[in-house]
XYZ file of C-alpha atoms in Angstrom:
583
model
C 0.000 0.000 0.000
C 2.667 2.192 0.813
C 5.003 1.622 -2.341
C 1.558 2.075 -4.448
C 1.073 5.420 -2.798
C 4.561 6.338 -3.379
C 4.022 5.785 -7.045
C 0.910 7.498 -7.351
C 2.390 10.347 -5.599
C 5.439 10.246 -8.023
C 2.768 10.032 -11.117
C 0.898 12.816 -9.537
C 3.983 15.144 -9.299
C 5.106 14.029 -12.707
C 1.319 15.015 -14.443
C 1.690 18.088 -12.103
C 4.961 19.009 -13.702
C 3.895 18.448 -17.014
C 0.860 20.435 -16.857
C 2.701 22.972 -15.585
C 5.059 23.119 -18.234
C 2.497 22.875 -20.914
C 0.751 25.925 -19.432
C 3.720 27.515 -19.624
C 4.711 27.433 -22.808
C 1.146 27.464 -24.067
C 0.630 30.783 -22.747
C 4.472 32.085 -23.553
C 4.737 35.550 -25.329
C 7.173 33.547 -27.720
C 6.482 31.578 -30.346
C 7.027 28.123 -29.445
C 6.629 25.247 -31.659
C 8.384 21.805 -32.421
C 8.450 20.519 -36.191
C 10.305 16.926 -37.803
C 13.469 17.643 -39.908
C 11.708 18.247 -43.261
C 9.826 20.968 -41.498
C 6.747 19.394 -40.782
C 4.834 21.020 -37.627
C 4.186 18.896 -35.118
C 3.657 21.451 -32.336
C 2.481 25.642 -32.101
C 1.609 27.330 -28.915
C -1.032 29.402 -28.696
C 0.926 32.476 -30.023
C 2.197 30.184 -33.060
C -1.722 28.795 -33.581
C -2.593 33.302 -33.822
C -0.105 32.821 -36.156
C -0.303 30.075 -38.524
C -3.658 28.980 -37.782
C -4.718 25.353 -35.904
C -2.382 22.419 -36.817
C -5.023 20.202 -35.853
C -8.108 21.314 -38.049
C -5.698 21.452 -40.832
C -6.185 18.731 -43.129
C -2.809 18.683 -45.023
C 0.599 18.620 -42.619
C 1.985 22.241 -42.617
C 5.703 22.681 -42.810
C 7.491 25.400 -41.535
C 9.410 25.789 -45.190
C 6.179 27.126 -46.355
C 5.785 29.927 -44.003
C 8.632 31.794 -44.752
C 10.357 33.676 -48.223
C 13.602 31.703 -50.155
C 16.129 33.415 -48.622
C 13.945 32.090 -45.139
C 14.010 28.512 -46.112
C 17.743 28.297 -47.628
C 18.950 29.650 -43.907
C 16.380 27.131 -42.320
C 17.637 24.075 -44.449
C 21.316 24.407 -43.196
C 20.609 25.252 -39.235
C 18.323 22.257 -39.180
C 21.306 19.948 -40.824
C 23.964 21.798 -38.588
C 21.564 21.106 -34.777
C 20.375 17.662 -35.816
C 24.562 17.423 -35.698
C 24.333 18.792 -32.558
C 26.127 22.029 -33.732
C 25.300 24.747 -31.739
C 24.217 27.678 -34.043
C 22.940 30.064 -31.620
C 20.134 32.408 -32.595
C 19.402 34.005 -35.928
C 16.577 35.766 -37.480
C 14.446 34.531 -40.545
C 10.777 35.935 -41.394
C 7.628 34.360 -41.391
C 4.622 34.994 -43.450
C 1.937 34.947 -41.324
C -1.711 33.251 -43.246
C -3.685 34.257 -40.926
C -2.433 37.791 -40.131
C -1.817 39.010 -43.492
C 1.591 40.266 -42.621
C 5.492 39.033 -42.406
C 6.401 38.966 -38.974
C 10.609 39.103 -38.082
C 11.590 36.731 -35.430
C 14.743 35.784 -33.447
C 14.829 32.131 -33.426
C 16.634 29.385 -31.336
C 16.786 26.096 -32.063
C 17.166 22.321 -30.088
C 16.654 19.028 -30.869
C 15.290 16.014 -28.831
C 15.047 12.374 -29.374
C 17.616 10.351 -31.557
C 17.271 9.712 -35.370
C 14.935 9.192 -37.012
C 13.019 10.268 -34.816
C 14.687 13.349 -33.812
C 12.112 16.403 -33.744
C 13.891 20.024 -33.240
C 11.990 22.427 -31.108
C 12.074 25.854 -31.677
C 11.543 29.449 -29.716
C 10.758 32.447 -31.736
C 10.851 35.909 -30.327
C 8.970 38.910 -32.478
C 11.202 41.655 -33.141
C 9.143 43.100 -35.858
C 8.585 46.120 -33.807
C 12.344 46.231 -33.359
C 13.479 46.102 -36.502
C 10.882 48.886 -37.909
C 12.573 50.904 -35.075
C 16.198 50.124 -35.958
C 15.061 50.898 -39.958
C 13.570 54.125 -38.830
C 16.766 55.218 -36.961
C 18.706 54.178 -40.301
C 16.576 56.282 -42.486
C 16.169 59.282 -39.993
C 20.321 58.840 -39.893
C 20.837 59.086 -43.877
C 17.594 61.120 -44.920
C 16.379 64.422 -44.354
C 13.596 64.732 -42.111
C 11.580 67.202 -44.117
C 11.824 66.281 -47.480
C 12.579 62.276 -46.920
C 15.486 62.832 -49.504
C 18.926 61.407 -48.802
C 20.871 63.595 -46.442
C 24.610 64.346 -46.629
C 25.828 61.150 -44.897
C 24.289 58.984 -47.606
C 25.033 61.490 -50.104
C 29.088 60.800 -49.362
C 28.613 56.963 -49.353
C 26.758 56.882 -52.413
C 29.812 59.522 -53.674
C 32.098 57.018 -52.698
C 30.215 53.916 -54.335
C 30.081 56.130 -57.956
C 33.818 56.757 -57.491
C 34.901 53.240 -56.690
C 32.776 52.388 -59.804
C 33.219 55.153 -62.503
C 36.906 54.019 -61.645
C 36.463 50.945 -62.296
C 34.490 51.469 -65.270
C 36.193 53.998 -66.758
C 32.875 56.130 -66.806
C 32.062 59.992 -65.531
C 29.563 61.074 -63.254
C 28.898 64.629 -62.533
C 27.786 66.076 -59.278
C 25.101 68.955 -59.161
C 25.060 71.607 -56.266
C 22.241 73.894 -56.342
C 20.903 77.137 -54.529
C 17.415 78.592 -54.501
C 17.687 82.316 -55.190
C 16.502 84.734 -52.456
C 14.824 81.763 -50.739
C 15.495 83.360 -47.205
C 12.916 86.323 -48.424
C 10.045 83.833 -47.939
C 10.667 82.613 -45.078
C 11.053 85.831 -43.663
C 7.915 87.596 -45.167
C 5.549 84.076 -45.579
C 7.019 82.291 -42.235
C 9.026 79.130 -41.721
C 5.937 76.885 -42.408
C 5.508 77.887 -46.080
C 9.252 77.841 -47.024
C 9.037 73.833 -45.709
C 6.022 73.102 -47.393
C 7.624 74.574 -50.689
C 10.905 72.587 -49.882
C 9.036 69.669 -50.007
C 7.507 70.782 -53.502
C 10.811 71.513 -54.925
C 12.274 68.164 -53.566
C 9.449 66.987 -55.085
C 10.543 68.225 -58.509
C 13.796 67.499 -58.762
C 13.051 64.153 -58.111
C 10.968 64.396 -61.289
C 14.145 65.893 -62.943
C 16.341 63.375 -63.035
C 16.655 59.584 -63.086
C 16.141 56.563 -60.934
C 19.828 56.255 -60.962
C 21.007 59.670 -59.560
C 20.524 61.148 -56.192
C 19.078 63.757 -55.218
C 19.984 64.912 -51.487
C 19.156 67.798 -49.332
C 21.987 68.784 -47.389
C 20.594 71.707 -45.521
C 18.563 74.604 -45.841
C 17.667 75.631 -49.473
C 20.603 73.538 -50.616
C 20.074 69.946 -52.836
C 23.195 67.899 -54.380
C 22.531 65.976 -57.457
C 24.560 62.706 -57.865
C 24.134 62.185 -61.784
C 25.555 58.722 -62.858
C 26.812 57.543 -66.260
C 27.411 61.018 -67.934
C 28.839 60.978 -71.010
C 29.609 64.692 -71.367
C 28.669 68.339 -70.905
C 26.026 67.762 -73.304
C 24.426 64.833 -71.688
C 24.315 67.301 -68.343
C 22.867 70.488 -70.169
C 19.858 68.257 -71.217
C 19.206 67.345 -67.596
C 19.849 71.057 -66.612
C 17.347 72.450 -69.066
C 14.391 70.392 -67.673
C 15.688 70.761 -64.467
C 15.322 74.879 -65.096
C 12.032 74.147 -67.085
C 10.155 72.427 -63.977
C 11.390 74.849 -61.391
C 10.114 77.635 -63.821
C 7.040 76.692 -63.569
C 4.296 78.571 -59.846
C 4.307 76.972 -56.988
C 0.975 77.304 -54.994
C 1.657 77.087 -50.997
C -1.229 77.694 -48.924
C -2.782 79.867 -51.108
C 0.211 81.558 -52.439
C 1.477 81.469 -56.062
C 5.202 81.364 -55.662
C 8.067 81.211 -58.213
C 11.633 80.116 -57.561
C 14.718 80.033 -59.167
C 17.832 78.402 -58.568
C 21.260 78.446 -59.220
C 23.947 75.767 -59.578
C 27.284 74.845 -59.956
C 28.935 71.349 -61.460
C 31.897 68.988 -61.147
C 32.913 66.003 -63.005
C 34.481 63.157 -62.405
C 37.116 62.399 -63.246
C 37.594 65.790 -65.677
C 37.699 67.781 -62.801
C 38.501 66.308 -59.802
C 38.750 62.735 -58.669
C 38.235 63.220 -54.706
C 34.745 63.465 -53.530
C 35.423 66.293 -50.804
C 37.460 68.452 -53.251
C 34.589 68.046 -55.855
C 31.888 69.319 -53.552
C 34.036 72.178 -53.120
C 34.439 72.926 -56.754
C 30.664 72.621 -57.133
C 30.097 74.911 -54.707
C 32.519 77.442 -56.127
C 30.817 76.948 -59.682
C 27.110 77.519 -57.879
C 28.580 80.856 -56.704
C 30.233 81.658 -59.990
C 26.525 81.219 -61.423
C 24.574 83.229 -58.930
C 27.314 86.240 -59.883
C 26.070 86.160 -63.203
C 22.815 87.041 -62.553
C 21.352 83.944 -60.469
C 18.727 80.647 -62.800
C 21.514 78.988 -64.439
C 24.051 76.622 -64.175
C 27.567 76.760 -64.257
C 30.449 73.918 -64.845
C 33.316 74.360 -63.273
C 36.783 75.438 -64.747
C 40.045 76.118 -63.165
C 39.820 79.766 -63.080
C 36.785 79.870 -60.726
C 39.663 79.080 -57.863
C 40.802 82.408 -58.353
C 37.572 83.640 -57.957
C 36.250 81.968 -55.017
C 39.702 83.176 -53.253
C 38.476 86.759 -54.956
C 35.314 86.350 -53.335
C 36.666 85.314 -49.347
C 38.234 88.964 -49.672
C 35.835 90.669 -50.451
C 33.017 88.840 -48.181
C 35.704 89.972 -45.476
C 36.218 93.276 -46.220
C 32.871 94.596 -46.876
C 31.796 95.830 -43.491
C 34.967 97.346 -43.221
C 34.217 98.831 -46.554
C 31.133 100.310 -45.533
C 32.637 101.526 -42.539
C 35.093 103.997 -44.115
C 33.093 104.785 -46.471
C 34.822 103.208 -49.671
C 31.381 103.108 -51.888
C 30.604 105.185 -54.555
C 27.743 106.549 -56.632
C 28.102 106.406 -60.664
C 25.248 107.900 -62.028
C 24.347 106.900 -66.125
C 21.876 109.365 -67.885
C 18.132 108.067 -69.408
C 17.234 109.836 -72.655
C 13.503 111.373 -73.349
C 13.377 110.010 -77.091
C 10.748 112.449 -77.508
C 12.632 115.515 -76.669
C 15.965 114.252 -76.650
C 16.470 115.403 -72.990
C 17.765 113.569 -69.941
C 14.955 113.327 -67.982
C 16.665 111.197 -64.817
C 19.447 108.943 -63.929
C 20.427 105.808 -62.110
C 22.134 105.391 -59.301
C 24.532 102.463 -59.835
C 26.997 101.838 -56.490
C 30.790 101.346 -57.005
C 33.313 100.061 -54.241
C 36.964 101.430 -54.213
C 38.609 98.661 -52.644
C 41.676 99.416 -51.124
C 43.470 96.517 -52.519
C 41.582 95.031 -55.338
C 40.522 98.155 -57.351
C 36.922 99.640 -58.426
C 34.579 96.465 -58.111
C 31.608 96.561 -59.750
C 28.345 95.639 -57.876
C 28.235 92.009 -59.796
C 31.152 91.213 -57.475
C 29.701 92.271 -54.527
C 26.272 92.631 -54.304
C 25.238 89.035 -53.843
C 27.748 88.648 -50.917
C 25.532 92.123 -49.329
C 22.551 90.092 -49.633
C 24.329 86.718 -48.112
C 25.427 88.750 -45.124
C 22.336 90.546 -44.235
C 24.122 94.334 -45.265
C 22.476 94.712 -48.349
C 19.934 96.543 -46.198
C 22.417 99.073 -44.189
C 24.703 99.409 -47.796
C 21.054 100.204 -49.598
C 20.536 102.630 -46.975
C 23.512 104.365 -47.787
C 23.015 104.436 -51.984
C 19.159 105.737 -51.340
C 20.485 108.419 -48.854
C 23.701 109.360 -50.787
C 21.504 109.087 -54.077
C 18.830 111.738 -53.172
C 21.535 114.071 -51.361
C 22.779 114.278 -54.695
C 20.140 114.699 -56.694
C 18.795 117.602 -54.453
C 22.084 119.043 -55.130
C 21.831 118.817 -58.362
C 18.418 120.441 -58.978
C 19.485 123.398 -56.440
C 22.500 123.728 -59.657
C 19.732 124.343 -62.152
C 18.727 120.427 -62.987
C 14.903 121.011 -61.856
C 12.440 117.949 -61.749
C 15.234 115.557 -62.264
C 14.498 112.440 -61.122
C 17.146 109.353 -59.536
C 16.276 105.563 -60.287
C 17.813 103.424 -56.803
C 17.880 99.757 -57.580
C 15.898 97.621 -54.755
C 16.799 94.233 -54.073
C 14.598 91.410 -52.689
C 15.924 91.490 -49.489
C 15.662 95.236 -49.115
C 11.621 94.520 -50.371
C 11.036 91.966 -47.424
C 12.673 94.229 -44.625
C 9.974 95.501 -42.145
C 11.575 98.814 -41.725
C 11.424 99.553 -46.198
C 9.080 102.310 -46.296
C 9.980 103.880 -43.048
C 13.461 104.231 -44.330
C 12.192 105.886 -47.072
C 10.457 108.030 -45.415
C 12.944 108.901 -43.676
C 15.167 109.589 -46.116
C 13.239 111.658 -48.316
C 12.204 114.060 -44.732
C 16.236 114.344 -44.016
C 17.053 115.558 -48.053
C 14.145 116.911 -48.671
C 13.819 115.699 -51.680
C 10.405 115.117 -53.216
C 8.850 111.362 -53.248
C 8.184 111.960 -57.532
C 11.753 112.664 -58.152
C 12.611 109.120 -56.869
C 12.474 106.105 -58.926
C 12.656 102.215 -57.674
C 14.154 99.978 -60.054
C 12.969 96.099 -59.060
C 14.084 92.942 -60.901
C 11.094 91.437 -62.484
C 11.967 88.074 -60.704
C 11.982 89.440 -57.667
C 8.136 90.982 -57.485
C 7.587 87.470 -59.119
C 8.730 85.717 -56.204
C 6.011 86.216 -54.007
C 3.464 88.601 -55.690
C 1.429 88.965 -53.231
C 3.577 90.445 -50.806
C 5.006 92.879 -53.511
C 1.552 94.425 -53.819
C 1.123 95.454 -50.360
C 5.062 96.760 -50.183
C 4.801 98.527 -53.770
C 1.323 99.821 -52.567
C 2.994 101.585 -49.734
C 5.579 103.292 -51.646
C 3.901 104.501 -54.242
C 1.564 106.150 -52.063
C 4.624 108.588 -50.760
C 4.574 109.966 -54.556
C 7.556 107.182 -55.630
C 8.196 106.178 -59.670
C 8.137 101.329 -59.818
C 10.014 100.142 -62.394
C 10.251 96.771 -63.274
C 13.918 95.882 -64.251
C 14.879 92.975 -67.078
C 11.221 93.122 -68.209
C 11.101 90.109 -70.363
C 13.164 87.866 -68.735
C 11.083 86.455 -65.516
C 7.780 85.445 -65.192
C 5.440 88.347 -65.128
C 1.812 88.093 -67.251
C -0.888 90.543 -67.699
C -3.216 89.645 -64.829
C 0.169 90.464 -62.337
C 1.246 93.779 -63.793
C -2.773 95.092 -63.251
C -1.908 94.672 -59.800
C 1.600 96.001 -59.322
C 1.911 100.344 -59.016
C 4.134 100.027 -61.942
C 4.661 103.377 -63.551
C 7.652 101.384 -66.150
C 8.806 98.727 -67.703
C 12.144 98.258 -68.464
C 13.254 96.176 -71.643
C 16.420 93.987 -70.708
C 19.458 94.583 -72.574
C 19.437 90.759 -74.008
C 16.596 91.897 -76.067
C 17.839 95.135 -77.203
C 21.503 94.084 -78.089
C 20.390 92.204 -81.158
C 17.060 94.183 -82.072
C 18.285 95.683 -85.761
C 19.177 92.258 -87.381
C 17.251 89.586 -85.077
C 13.673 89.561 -85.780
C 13.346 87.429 -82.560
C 14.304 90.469 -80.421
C 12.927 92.745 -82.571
C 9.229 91.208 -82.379
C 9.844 91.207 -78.459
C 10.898 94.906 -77.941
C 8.418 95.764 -80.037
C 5.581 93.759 -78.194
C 6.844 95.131 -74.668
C 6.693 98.917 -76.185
C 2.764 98.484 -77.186
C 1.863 96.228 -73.966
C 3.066 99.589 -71.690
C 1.900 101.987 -74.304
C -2.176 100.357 -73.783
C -1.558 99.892 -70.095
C -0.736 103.571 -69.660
C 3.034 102.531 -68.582
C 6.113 103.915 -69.831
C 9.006 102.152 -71.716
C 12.555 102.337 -71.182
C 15.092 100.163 -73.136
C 18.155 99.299 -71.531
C 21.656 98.675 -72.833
C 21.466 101.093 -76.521
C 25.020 101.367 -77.703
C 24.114 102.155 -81.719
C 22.527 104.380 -83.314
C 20.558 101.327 -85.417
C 19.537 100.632 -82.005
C 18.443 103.997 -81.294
C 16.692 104.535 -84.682
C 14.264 101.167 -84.051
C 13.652 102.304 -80.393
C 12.296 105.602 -82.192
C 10.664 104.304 -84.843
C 8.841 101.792 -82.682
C 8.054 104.807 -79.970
C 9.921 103.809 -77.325
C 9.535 106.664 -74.522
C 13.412 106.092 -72.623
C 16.856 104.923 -73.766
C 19.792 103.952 -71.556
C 23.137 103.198 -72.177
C 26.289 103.835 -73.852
C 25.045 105.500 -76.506
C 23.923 108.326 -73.941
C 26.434 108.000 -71.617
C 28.359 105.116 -69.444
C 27.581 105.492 -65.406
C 29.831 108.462 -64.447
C 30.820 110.022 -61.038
C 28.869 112.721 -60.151
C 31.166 115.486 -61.189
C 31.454 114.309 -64.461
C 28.159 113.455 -64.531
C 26.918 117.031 -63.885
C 29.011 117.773 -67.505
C 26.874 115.322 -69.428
C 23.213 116.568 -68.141
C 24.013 120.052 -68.169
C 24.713 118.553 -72.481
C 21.560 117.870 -72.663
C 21.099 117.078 -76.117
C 22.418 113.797 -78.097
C 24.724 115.464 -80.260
C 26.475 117.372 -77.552
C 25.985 114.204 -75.082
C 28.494 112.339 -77.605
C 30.924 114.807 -77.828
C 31.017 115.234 -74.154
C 31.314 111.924 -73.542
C 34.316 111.183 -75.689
C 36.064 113.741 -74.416
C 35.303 112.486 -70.884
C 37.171 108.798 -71.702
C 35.653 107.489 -68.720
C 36.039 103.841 -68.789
């Protein structure tokens, strides 16, 4: 009796045990399962069963080979061969395809077998780490992509630099890298906030996407900045194509929250292995060609050439010297006449600003002007040419030159700054000089960029008695419905159109267009840039009202200057100005 108890006891403990066991790894987090060699299922917890569905209403044997992808059943084959040879493989990580959940689920798995051949089953415990391994992925791609636009960032752009080099050199093939700058792109953040310039980053990452090919990269490595890693160029040719519809799409509005915006950009490129062969040095020499292209006049693209070195070592100088410049008062006015072609008089002049650098020379404002704007002093050295422009003016109409009126080029960061028109104001109160005998010259692209805004800031100065001009006329993006709104008093033909205008019928058809368009909108005309008299005879003929340029007079000093508008008249204006050899 007591040696039966004993073994029911035993039995009792044994069941016990088992149950206990089986409850365990029936309700386990894991997935726990035990399957033959061949991968037949023999066993799923209840976490496997969520999984794969219930072994035992299924009426065909399910194998664990079917459950996952090829890669999956290759790496299952050999660590079932290498722990039925009871080689200890650790843990590893396959996927499974989950029937009954519709999804692929990761899992860490370790293995063990049981039993001797061939009966030998191997048991198996799989943890989920899908949740893991999303995490890890995001953390790559928030590591190598930029947050806001999703585009590579400039950790991936480098390896992928490094993979194109390693290849191309292996290859014996080019690829070219892009750098490229939005123009004036800080003006709408400042005037339309933060939140608009990221939504239109996202459009314009958007686009260049479009641009270019599933085999280049495009990458945003910072503010308005994007790199272009084109591969497999065969030459400059095979680059301008991509350029041009890269120029093309950007061209065309933007609408952000209920804003029609236009951008332009500006780039610079180096090739490899023409250029450079080491991926930091050719970022560089992108970057110096970008700047090179914004100096000459900002929407286009430049390649890089040797010569730009001595440029970019130009430029560090005179980015360095400028507030020192400004400081001790090393600026200068040049003021270049505008012919009545009615009356043949000079009716007003523009002020065009000089720097006599100490070391380097008279610069004009193409080398310095764009690294004003860069540094935020465009607004304190505008300032300066307004204030110094009507002081001189007043001076000159107290010396007989009554009702003539001074043109002051405005750039688009002086037109965003809060404090425009009180500066203005201002100005005009401390000369005294009337608000009609001043004259704002504004690039076309510039009003263009955000339209809106212009209206309100145009509106404001024209109501203190002040002339709008829109400079390069013809060469941004303005239509018919915008001009209505702008306080444009004239339009100013660009020089590209009136260089040609006597033997290009192109040109001719344009000028000629621009001359009636102001003419029915009650606006007057100016043409820019007349050196001949051919020029000068079409301008007539075609009623232009104002001519500009060297014909009249190049941009003088204000001394000499005085000589040529006292002239008055063309045929003394060409005497005087010969005599004058003022280069």
């Amino acid at each position: 009796a007591f040696l039966m108890e004993k073994i029911r006891s035993d039995h009792q403990k044994v069941r016990q045990s088992e149950e206990a066991l089986t409850g365990f790894i029936t309700t386990a987090h894991d997935l726990i399962f035990c399957c033959r060699k061949d991968g037949t299922l023999l066993y799923l917890n209840q976490i496997g069963t969520d999984m794969v569905g219930n072994l035992t209403t299924s009426t065909d044997a399910v194998s664990l080979f079917g459950l996952t992808d090829e890669e999956g059943k290759i790496l299952l084959a050999r660590t079932f061969e290498k722990v039925t040879s009871r080689v200890d493989v650790g843990h590893f990580e396959m996927r499974l395809i989950s029937p009954t959940a519709g999804r692929v689920v990761d899992l860490e798995v370790s293995l063990s077998t049981c039993g001797e051949s061939p009966e030998q089953v191997i048991w198996g415990v799989c943890h989920d780490i899908t949740e893991r391994n999303l995490a890890q992925r995001e953390l790559i791609k928030l590591a190598h992509h930029d947050v806001l636009t999703s585009l590579p960032n400039r950790i991936l752009l480098y390896d992928r630099l490094q993979q194109a080099r390693a290849l191309s050199h292996r290859m014996k093939t080019r690829f070219a890298l892009l750098f490229l700058d939005m123009d004036r792109f800080k003006i709408i953040n400042d005037t339309l906030g933060h939140a608009v310039g990221d939504d239109l980053l996202r459009m314009i990452a958007q686009r260049l996407k479009n641009c270019f090919r599933e085999t280049d990269t495009v990458a945003r490595i910072g503010g308005d900045e994007f790199v272009v890693l084109m591969l497999n160029v065969a030459d400059q040719a095979d680059i301008c194509s991509l350029n041009d519809k890269l120029l093309q799409e950007l061209a065309q509005p933007f609408l952000v929250r209920n804003h029609e915006l236009f951008v332009t950009t500006s780039g610079g490129i180096c090739i490899y292995p023409d250029d450079e062969d080491d991926v930091e040095t050719m970022m560089q020499k992108a970057d110096i060609a970008m700047y090179h292209a914004k100096a000459l006049g900002r929407n286009n693209v430049q390649f890089y050439n040797d010569s730009m070195d001595q440029n970019a070592s130009r430029r560090f100088t005179i980015a360095n010297s400028m507030r020192r410049g400004l400081e001790r008062g090393e600026f200068r006015l040049y003021y270049q006449p505008k012919l009545d072609v009615s009356s043949d008089c000079i009716v007003a002049t523009e002020a065009l600003v000089r720097w006599q650098h100490p070391d380097l020379g008279l610069l004009a404002p193409t080398e310095f002007i764009q690294l004003a704007e860069e540094s935020g002093l465009i607004v304190e050295l505008g300032e300066w040419i307004l204030r110094e422009a009507c002081r001189q003016n007043m001076a000159w109409q107290k010396d007989g030159m009554k009702g003539l009126r001074v043109a002051v080029n405005l750039s688009g960061y002086q037109l965003q700054h809060s404090r425009l028109v009180e500066t203005v104001r201002d100005v005009l109160n401390e000369t005294g000089m009337p608000g009609d005998c001043l004259e704002f010259e504004i690039t076309e692209s510039v009003i263009m960029q955000n339209p809106d805004y212009a209206v309100e800031v145009l509106n404001e100065i024209t109501s203190l008695g002040i002339h709008i001009s829109i400079d390069d006329f013809g060469t941004g993006y303005s239509s018919l419905s915008h001009l209505k709104r702008f306080s444009v008093n004239t339009l100013k033909i660009d020089k590209s159109f009136v260089r040609d205008v006597e033997n290009n019928s192109t040109d001719a058809a344009i000028a000629t267009a621009i001359i009636a368009m102001g003419s029915s909108l009650n606006l007057k005309v100016i043409a820019e840039g007349v050196e001949t008299e051919q020029q000068m005879t079409f301008l007539r003929d075609n009623n232009c009202d104002q001519v500009q340029g060297f014909l009249i007079s190049r941009p003088l000093p204000a001394d000499q200057a005085l000589r040529v508008l006292r002239a008055k008249c063309i045929g003394e204006l060409a005497q005087g100005v010969d005599a004058l050899k003022v280069q």
